[in-house]
JSON list of C-alpha atoms and ligand atoms in Angstrom, two decimals:
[
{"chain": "A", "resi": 47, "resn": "UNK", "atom": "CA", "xyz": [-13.20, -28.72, 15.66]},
{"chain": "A", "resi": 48, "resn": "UNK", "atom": "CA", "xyz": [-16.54, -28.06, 16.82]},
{"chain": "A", "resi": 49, "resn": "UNK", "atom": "CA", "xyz": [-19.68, -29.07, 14.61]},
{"chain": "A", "resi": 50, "resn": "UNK", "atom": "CA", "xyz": [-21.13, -25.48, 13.51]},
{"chain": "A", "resi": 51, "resn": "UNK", "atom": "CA", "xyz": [-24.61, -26.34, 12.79]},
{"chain": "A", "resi": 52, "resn": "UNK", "atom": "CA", "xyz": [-26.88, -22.93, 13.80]},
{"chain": "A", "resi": 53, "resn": "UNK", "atom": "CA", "xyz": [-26.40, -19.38, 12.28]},
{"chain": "A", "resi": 54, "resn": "UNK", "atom": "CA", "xyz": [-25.61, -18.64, 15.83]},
{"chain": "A", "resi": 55, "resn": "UNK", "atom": "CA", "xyz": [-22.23, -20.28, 15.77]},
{"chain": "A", "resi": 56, "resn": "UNK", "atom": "CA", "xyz": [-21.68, -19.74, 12.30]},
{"chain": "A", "resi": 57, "resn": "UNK", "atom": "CA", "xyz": [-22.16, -15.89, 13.47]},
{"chain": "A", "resi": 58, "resn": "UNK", "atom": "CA", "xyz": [-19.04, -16.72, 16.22]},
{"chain": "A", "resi": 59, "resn": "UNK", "atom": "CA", "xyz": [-16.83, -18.72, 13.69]},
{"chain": "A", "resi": 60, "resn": "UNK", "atom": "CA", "xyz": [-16.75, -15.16, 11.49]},
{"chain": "A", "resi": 61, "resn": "UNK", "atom": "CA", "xyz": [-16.03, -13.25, 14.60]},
{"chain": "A", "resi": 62, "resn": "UNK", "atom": "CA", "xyz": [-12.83, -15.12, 15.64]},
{"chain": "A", "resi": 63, "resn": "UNK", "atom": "CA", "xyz": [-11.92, -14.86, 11.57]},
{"chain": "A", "resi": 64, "resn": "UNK", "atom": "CA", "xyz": [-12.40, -11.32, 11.30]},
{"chain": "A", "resi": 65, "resn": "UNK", "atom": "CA", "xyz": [-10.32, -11.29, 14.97]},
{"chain": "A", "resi": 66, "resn": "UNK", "atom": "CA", "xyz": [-7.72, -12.60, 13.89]},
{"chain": "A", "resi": 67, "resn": "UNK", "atom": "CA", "xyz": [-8.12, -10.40, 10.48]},
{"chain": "A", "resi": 68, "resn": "UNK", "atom": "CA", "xyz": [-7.99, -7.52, 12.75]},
{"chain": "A", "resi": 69, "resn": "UNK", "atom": "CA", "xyz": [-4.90, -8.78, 14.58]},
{"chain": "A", "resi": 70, "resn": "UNK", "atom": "CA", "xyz": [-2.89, -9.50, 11.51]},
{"chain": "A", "resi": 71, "resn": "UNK", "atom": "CA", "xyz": [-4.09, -5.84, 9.70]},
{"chain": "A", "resi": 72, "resn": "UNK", "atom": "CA", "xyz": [-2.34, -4.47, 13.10]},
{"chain": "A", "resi": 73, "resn": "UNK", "atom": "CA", "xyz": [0.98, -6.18, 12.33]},
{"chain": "A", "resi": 74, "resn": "UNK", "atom": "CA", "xyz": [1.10, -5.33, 9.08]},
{"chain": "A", "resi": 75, "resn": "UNK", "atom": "CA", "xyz": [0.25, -1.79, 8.63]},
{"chain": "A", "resi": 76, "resn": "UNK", "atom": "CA", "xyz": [3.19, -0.53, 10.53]},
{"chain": "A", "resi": 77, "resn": "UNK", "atom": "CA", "xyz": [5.14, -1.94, 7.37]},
{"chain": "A", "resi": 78, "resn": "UNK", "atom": "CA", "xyz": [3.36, -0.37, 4.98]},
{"chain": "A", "resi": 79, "resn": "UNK", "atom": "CA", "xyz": [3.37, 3.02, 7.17]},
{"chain": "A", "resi": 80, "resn": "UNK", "atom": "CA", "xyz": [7.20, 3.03, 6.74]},
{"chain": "A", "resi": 81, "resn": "UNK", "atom": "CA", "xyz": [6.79, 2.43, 3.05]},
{"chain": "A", "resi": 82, "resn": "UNK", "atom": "CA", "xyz": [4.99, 4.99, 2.00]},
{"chain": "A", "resi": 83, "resn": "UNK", "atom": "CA", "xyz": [6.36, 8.09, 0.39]},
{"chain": "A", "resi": 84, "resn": "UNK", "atom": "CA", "xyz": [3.49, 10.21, 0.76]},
{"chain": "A", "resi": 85, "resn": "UNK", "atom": "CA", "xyz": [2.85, 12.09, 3.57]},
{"chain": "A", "resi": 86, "resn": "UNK", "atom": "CA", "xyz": [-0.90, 11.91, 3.21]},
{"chain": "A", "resi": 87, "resn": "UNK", "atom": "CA", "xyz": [-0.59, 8.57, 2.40]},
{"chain": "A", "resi": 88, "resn": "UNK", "atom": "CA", "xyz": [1.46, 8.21, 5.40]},
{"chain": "A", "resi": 89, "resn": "UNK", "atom": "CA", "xyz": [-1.62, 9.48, 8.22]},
{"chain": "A", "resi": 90, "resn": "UNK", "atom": "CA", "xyz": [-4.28, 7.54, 6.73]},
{"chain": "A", "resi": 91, "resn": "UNK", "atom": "CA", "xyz": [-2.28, 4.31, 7.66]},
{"chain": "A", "resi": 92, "resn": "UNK", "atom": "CA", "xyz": [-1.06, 5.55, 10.64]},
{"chain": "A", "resi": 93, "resn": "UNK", "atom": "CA", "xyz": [-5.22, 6.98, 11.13]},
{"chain": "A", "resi": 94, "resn": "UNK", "atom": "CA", "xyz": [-6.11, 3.35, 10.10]},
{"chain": "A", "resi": 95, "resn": "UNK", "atom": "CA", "xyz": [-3.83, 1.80, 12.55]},
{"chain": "A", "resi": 96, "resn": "UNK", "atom": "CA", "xyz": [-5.69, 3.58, 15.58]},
{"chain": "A", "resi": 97, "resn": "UNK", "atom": "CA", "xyz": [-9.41, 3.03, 14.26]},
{"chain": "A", "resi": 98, "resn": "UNK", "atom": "CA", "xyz": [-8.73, -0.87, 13.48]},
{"chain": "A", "resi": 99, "resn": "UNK", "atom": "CA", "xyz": [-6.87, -1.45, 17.21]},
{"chain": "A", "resi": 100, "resn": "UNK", "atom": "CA", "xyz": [-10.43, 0.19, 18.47]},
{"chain": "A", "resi": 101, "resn": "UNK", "atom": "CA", "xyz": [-12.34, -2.09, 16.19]},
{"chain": "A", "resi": 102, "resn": "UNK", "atom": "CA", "xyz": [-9.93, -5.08, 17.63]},
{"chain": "A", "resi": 103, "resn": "UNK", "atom": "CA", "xyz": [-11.58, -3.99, 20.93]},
{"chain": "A", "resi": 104, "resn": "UNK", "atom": "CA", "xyz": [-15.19, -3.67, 19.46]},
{"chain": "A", "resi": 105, "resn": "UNK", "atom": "CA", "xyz": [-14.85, -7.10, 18.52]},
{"chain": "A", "resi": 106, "resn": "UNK", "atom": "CA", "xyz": [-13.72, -8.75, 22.06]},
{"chain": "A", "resi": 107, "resn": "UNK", "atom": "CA", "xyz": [-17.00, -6.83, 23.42]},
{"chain": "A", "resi": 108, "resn": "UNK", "atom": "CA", "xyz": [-18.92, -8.69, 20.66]},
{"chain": "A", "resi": 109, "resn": "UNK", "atom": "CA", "xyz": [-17.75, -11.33, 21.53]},
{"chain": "A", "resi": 110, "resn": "UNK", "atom": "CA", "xyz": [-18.61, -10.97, 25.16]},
{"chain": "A", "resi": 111, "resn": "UNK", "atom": "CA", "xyz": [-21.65, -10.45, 24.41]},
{"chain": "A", "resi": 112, "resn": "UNK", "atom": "CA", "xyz": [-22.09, -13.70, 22.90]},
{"chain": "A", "resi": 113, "resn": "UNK", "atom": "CA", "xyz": [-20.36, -15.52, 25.86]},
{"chain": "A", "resi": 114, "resn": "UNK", "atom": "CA", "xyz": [-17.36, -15.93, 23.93]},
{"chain": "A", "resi": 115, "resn": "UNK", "atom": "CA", "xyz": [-14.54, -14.58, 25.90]},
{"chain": "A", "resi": 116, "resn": "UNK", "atom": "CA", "xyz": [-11.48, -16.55, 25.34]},
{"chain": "A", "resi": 117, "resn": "UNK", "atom": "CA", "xyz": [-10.84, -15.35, 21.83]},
{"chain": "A", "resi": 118, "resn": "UNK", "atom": "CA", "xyz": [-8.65, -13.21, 23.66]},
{"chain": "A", "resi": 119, "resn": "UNK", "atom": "CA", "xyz": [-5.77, -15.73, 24.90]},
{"chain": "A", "resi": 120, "resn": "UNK", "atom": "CA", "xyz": [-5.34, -16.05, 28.82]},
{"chain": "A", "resi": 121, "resn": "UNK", "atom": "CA", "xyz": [-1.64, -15.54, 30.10]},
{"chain": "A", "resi": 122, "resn": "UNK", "atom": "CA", "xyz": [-1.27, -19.91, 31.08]},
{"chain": "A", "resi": 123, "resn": "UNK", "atom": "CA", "xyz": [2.56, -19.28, 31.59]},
{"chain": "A", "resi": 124, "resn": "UNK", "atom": "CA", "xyz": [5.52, -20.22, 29.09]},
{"chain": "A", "resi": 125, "resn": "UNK", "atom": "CA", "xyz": [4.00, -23.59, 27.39]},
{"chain": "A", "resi": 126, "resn": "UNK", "atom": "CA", "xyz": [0.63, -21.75, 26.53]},
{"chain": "A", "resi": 127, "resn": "UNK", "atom": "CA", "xyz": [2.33, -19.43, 24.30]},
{"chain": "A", "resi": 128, "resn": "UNK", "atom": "CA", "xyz": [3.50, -21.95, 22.28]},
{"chain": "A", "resi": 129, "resn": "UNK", "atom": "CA", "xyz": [0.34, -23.19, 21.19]},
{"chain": "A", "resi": 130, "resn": "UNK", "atom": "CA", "xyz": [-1.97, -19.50, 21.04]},
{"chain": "A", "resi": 131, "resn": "UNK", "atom": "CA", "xyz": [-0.80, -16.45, 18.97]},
{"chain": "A", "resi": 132, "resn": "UNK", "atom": "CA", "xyz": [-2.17, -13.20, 20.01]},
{"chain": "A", "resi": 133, "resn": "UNK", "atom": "CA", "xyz": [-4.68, -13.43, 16.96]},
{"chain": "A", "resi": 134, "resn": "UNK", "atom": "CA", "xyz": [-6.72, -16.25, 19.59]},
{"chain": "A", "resi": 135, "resn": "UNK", "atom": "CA", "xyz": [-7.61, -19.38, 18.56]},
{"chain": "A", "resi": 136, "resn": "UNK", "atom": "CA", "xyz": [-8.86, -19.01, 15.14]},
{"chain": "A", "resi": 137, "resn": "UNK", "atom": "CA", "xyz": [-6.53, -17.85, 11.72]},
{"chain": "A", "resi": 138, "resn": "UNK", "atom": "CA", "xyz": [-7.92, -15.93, 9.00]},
{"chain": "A", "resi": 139, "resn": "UNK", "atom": "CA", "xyz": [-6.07, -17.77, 6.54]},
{"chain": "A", "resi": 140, "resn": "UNK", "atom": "CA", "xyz": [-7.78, -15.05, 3.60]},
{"chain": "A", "resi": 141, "resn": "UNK", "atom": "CA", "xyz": [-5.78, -12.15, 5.37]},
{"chain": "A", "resi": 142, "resn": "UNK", "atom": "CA", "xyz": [-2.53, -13.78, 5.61]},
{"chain": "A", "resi": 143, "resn": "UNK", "atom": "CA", "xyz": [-2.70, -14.47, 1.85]},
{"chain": "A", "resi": 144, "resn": "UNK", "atom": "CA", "xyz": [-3.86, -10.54, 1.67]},
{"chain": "A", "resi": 145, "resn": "UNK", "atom": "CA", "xyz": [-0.90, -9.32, 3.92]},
{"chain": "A", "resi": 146, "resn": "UNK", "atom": "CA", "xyz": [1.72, -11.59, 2.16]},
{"chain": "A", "resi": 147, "resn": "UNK", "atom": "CA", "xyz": [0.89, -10.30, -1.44]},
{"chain": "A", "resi": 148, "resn": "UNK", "atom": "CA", "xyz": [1.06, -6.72, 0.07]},
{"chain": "A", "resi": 149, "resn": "UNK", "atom": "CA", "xyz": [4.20, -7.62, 1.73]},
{"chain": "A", "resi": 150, "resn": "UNK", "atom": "CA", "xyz": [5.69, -8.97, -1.20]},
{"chain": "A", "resi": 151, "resn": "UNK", "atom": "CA", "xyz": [4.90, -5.60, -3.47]},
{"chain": "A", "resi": 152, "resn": "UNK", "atom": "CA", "xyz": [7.02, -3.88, -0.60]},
{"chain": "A", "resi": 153, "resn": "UNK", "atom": "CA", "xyz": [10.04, -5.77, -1.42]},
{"chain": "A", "resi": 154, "resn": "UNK", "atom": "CA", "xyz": [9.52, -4.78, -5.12]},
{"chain": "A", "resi": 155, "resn": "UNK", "atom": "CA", "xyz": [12.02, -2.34, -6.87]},
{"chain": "A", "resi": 156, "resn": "UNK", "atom": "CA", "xyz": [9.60, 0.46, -7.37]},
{"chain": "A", "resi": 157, "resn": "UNK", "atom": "CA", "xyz": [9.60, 4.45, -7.38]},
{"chain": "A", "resi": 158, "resn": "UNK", "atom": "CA", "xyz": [8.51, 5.72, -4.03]},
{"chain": "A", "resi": 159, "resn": "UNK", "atom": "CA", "xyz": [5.52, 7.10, -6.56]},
{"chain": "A", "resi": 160, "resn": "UNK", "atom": "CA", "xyz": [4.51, 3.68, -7.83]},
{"chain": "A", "resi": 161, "resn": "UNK", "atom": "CA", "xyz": [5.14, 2.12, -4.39]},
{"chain": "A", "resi": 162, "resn": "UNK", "atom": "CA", "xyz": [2.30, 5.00, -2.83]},
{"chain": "A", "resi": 163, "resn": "UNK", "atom": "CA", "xyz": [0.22, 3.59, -5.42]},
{"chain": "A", "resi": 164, "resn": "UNK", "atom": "CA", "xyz": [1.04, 0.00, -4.91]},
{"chain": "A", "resi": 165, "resn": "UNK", "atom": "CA", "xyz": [0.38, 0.30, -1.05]},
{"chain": "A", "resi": 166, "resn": "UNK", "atom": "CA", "xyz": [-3.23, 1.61, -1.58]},
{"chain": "A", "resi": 167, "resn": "UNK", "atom": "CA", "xyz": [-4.02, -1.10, -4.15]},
{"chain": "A", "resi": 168, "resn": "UNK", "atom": "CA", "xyz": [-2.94, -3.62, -1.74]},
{"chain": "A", "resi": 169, "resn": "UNK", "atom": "CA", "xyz": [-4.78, -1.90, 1.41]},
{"chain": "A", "resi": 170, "resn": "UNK", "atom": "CA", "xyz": [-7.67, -1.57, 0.00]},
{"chain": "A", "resi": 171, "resn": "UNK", "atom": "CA", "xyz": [-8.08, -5.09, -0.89]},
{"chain": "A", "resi": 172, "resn": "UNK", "atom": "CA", "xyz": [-7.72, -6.23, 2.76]},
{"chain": "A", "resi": 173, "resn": "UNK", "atom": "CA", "xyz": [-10.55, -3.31, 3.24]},
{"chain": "A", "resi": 174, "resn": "UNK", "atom": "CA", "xyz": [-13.29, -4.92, 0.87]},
{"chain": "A", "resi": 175, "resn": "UNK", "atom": "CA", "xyz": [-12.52, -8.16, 2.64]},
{"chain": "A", "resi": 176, "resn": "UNK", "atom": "CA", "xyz": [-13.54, -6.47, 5.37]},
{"chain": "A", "resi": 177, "resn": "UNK", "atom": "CA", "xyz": [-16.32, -4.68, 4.04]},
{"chain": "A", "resi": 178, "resn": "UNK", "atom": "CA", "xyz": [-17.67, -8.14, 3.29]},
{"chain": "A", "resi": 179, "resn": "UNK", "atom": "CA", "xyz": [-16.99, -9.83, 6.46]},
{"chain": "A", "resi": 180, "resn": "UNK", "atom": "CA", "xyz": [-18.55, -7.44, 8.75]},
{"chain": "A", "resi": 181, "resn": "UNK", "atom": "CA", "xyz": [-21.60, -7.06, 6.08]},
{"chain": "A", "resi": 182, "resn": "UNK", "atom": "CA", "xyz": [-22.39, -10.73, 6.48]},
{"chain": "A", "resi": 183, "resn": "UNK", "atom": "CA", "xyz": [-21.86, -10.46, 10.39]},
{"chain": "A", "resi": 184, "resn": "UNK", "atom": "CA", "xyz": [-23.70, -7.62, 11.06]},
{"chain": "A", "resi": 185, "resn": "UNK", "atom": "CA", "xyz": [-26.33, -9.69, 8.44]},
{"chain": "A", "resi": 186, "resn": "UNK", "atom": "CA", "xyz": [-26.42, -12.76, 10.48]},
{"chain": "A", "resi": 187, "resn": "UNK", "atom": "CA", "xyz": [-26.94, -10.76, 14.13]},
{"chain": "A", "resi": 188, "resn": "UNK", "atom": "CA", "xyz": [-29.81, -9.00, 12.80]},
{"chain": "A", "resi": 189, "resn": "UNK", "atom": "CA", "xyz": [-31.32, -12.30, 11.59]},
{"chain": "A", "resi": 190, "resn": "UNK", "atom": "CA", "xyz": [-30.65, -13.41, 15.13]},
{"chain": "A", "resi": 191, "resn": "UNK", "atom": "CA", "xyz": [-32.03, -10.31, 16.71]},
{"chain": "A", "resi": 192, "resn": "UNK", "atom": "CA", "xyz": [-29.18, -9.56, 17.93]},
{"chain": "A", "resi": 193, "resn": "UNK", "atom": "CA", "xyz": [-29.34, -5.69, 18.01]},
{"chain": "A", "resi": 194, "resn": "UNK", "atom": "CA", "xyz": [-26.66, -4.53, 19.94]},
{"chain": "A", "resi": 195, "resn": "UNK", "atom": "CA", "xyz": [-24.34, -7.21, 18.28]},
{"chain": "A", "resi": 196, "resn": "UNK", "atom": "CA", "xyz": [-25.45, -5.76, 15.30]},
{"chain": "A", "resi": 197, "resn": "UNK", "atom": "CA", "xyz": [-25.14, -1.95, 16.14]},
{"chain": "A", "resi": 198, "resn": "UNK", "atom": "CA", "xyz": [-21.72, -2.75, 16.84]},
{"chain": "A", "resi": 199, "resn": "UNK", "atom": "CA", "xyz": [-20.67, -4.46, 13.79]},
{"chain": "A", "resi": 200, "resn": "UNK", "atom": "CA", "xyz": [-22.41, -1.65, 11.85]},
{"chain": "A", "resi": 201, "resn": "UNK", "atom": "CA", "xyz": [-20.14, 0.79, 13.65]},
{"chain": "A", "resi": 202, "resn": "UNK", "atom": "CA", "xyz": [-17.32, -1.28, 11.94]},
{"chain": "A", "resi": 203, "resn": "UNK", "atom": "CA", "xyz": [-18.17, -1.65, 9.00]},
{"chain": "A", "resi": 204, "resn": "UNK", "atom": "CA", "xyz": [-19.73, 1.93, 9.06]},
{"chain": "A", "resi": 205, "resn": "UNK", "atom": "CA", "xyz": [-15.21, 2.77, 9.41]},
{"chain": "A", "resi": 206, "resn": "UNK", "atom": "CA", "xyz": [-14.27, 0.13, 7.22]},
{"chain": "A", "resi": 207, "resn": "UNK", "atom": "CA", "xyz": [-16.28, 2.26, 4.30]},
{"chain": "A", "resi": 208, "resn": "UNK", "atom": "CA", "xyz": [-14.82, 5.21, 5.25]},
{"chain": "A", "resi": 209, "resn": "UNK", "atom": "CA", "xyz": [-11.06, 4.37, 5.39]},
{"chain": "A", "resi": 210, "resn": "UNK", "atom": "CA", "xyz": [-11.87, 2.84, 1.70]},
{"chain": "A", "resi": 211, "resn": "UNK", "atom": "CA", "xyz": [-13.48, 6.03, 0.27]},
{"chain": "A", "resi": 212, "resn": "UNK", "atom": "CA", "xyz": [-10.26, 7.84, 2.10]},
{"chain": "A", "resi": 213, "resn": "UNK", "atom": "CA", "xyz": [-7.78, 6.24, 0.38]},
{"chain": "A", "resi": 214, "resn": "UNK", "atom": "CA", "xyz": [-9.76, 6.37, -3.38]},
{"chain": "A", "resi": 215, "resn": "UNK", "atom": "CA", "xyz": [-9.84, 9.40, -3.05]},
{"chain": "A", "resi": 216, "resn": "UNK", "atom": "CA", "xyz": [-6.55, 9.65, -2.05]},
{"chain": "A", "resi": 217, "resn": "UNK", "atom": "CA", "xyz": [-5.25, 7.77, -4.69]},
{"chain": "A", "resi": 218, "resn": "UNK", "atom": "CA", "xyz": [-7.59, 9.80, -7.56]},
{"chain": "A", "resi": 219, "resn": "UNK", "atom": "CA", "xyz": [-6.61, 12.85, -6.82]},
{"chain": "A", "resi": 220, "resn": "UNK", "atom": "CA", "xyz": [-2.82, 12.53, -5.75]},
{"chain": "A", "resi": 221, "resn": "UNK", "atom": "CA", "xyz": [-1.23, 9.42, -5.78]},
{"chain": "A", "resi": 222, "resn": "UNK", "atom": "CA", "xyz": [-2.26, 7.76, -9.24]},
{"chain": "A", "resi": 223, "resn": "UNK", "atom": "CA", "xyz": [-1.07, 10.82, -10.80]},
{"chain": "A", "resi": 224, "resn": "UNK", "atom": "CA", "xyz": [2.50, 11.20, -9.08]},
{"chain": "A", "resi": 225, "resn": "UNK", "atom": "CA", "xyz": [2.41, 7.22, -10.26]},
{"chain": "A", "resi": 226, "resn": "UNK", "atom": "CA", "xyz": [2.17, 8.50, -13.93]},
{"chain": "A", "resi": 227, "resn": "UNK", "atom": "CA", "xyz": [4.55, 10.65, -14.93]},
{"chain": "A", "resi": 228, "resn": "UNK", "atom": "CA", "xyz": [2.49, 11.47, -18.38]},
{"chain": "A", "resi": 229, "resn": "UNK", "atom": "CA", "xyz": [-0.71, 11.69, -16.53]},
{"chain": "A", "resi": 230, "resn": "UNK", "atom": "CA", "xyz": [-2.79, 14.95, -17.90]},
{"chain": "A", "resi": 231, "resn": "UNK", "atom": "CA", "xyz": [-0.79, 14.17, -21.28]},
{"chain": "A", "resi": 232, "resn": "UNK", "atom": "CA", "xyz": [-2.79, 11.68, -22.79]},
{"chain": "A", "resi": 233, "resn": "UNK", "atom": "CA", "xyz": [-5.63, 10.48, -20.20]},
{"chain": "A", "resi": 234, "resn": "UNK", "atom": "CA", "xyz": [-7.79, 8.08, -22.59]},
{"chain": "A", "resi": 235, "resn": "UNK", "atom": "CA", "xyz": [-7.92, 4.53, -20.75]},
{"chain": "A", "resi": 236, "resn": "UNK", "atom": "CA", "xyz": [-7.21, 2.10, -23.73]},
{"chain": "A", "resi": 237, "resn": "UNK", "atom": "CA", "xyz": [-9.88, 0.21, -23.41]},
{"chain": "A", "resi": 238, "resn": "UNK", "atom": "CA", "xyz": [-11.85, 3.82, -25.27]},
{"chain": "A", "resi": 239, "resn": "UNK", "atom": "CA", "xyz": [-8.50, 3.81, -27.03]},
{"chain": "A", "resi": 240, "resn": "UNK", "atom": "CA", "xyz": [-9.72, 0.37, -28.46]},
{"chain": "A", "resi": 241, "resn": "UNK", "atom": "CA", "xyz": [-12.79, 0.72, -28.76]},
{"chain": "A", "resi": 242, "resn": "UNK", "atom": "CA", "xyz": [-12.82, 3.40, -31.35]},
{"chain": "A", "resi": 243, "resn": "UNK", "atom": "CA", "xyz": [-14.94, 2.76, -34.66]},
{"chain": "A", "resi": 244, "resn": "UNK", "atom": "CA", "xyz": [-12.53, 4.36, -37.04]},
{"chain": "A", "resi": 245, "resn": "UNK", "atom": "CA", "xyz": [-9.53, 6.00, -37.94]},
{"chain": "A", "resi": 246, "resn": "UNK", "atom": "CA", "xyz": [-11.73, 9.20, -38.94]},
{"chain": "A", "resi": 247, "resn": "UNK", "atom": "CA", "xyz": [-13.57, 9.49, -35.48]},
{"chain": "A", "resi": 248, "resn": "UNK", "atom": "CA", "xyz": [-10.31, 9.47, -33.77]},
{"chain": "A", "resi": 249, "resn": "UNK", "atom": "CA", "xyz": [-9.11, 12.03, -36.00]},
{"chain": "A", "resi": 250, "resn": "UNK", "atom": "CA", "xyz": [-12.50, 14.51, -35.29]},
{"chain": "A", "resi": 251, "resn": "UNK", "atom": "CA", "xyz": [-12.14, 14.04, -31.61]},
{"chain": "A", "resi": 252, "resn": "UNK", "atom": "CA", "xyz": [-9.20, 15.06, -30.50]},
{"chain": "A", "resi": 253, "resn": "UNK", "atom": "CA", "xyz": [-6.96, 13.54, -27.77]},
{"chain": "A", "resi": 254, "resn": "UNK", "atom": "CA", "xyz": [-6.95, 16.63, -25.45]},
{"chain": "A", "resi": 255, "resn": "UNK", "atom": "CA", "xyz": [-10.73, 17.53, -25.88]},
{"chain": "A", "resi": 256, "resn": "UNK", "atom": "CA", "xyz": [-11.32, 13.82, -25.32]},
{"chain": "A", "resi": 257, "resn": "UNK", "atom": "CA", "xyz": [-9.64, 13.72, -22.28]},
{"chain": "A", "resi": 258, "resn": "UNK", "atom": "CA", "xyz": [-10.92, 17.01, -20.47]},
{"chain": "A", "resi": 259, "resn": "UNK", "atom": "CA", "xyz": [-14.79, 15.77, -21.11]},
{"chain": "A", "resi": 260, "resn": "UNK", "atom": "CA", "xyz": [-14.56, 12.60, -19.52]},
{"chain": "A", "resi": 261, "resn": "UNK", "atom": "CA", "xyz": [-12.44, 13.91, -16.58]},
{"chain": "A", "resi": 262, "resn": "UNK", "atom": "CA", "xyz": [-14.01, 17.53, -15.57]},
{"chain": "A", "resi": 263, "resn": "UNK", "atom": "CA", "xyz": [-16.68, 18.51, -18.46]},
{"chain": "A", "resi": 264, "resn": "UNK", "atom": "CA", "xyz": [-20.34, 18.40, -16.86]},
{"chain": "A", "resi": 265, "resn": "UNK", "atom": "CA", "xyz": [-21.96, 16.04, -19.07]},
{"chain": "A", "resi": 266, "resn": "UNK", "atom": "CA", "xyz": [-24.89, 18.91, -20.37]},
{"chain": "A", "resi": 267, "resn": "UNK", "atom": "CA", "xyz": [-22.02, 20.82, -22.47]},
{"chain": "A", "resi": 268, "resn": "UNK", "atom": "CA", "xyz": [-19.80, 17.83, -23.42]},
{"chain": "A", "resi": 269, "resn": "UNK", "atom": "CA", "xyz": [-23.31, 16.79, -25.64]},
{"chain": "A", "resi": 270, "resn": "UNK", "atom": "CA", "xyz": [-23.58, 20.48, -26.64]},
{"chain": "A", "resi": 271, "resn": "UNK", "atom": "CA", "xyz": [-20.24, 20.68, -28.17]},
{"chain": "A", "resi": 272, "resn": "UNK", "atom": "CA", "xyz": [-20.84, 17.21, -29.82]},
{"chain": "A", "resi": 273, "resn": "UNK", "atom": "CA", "xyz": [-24.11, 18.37, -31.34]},
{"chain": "A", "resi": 274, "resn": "UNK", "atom": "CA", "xyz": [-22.42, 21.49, -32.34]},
{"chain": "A", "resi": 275, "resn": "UNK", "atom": "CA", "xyz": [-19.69, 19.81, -33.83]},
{"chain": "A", "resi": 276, "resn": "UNK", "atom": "CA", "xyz": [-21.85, 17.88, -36.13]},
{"chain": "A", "resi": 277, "resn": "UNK", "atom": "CA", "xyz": [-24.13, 20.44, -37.24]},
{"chain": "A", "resi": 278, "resn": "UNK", "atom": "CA", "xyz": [-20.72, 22.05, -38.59]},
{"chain": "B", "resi": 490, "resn": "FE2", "atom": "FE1", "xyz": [-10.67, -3.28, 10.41]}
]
């Protein structure tokens, strides 16, 4: 292995990682495509999909324009194959532990409503991996002065954000809902559930009023109504 012993080549080594990130995400996400109930859900994979094979791409022009080409394997006949996966050299041993607990909550016996909900948990925490691999890259070129290394990675990372806000609020406003079958019910997280001071101050607010103020109320009338409760 070679000694890496500038930010330079450290700024290389987490290119060929978040390479072969970027190759494994592709492999993967046709899996999770099938598994998903949602039809929604369903596009932003297949969305994803597209956007990370351009950002696969983005990365071998990076990578260029370091002089580092042969991320990329070269076709060396039958015995070279052997030896090089299409990921290149380097494995991003954090995403295979990523893809393999995602794969494993597809083989689990789940409603197809649970299992939408389960694929976006698991997605997103490949995407925050992300988010902080191509934050510390983009970091380390403009340290180097490396500006349009940089611009690129900030294109990246700049889709990475936005596939993560997709699927939140994806999962807010659809899918963690279908997942609970009493969602809308009783909607107090029990951690407030827990939290409560007494048995009397449970019994003043009640569940339902509870539940609308921290979910839709605008926060000027929810401290109304509480003042106006206690002047009664
Ligand atoms: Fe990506």
């Amino acid at each position: 292995m070679p000694t890496i012993d500038t930010l330079h080549e450290l700024l290389k080594h987490e290119l060929k990682d978040l390479y072969s990130a970027e190759t494994q995400i592709i492999d993967a996400l046709p899996d999770m495509v099938k598994a998903a109930a949602n039809a929604e859900l369903k596009k932003a994979l297949q969305q994803h999909l597209a956007v990370t094979k351009a950002q696969k791409k983005r990365l071998e022009q990076v990578q260029k324009l370091l002089g580092e080409e042969n991320t990329v394997p070269e076709k060396k006949g039958f015995f070279a194959n052997l030896f090089t996966s299409s990921e290149g050299e380097q494995h991003c041993k954090a995403l295979e532990g990523l893809v393999k607990e995602g794969n494993s909550l597809l083989q689990e016996d789940m409603s197809p409503e649970v299992m939408d909900a389960a694929i976006i948990a698991a997605t997103q925490k490949i995407e925050h991996y992300e988010i902080s691999s191509y934050g510390t890259a983009r970091a380390f070129a403009l340290q180097l002065q490396l500006k349009e290394v940089a611009n690129l990675l900030s294109e990246t990372l700049k889709e990475e954000y936005e596939a993560d806000d997709a699927l939140t609020a994806l999962a807010i406003s659809k899918i963690n809902l279908e997942a609970e079958p009493t969602a809308g019910k009783e909607n107090i997280p029990p951690e407030k559930k827990s939290k409560a001071p007494s048995p009397k101050v449970v019994k003043k607010a009640a569940p339902k009023k509870v539940a609308k103020k921290s979910n839709a109320a605008p926060p000027k009338k929810s401290v109304s109504k509480a003042k106006a409760a206690k002047r009664k």
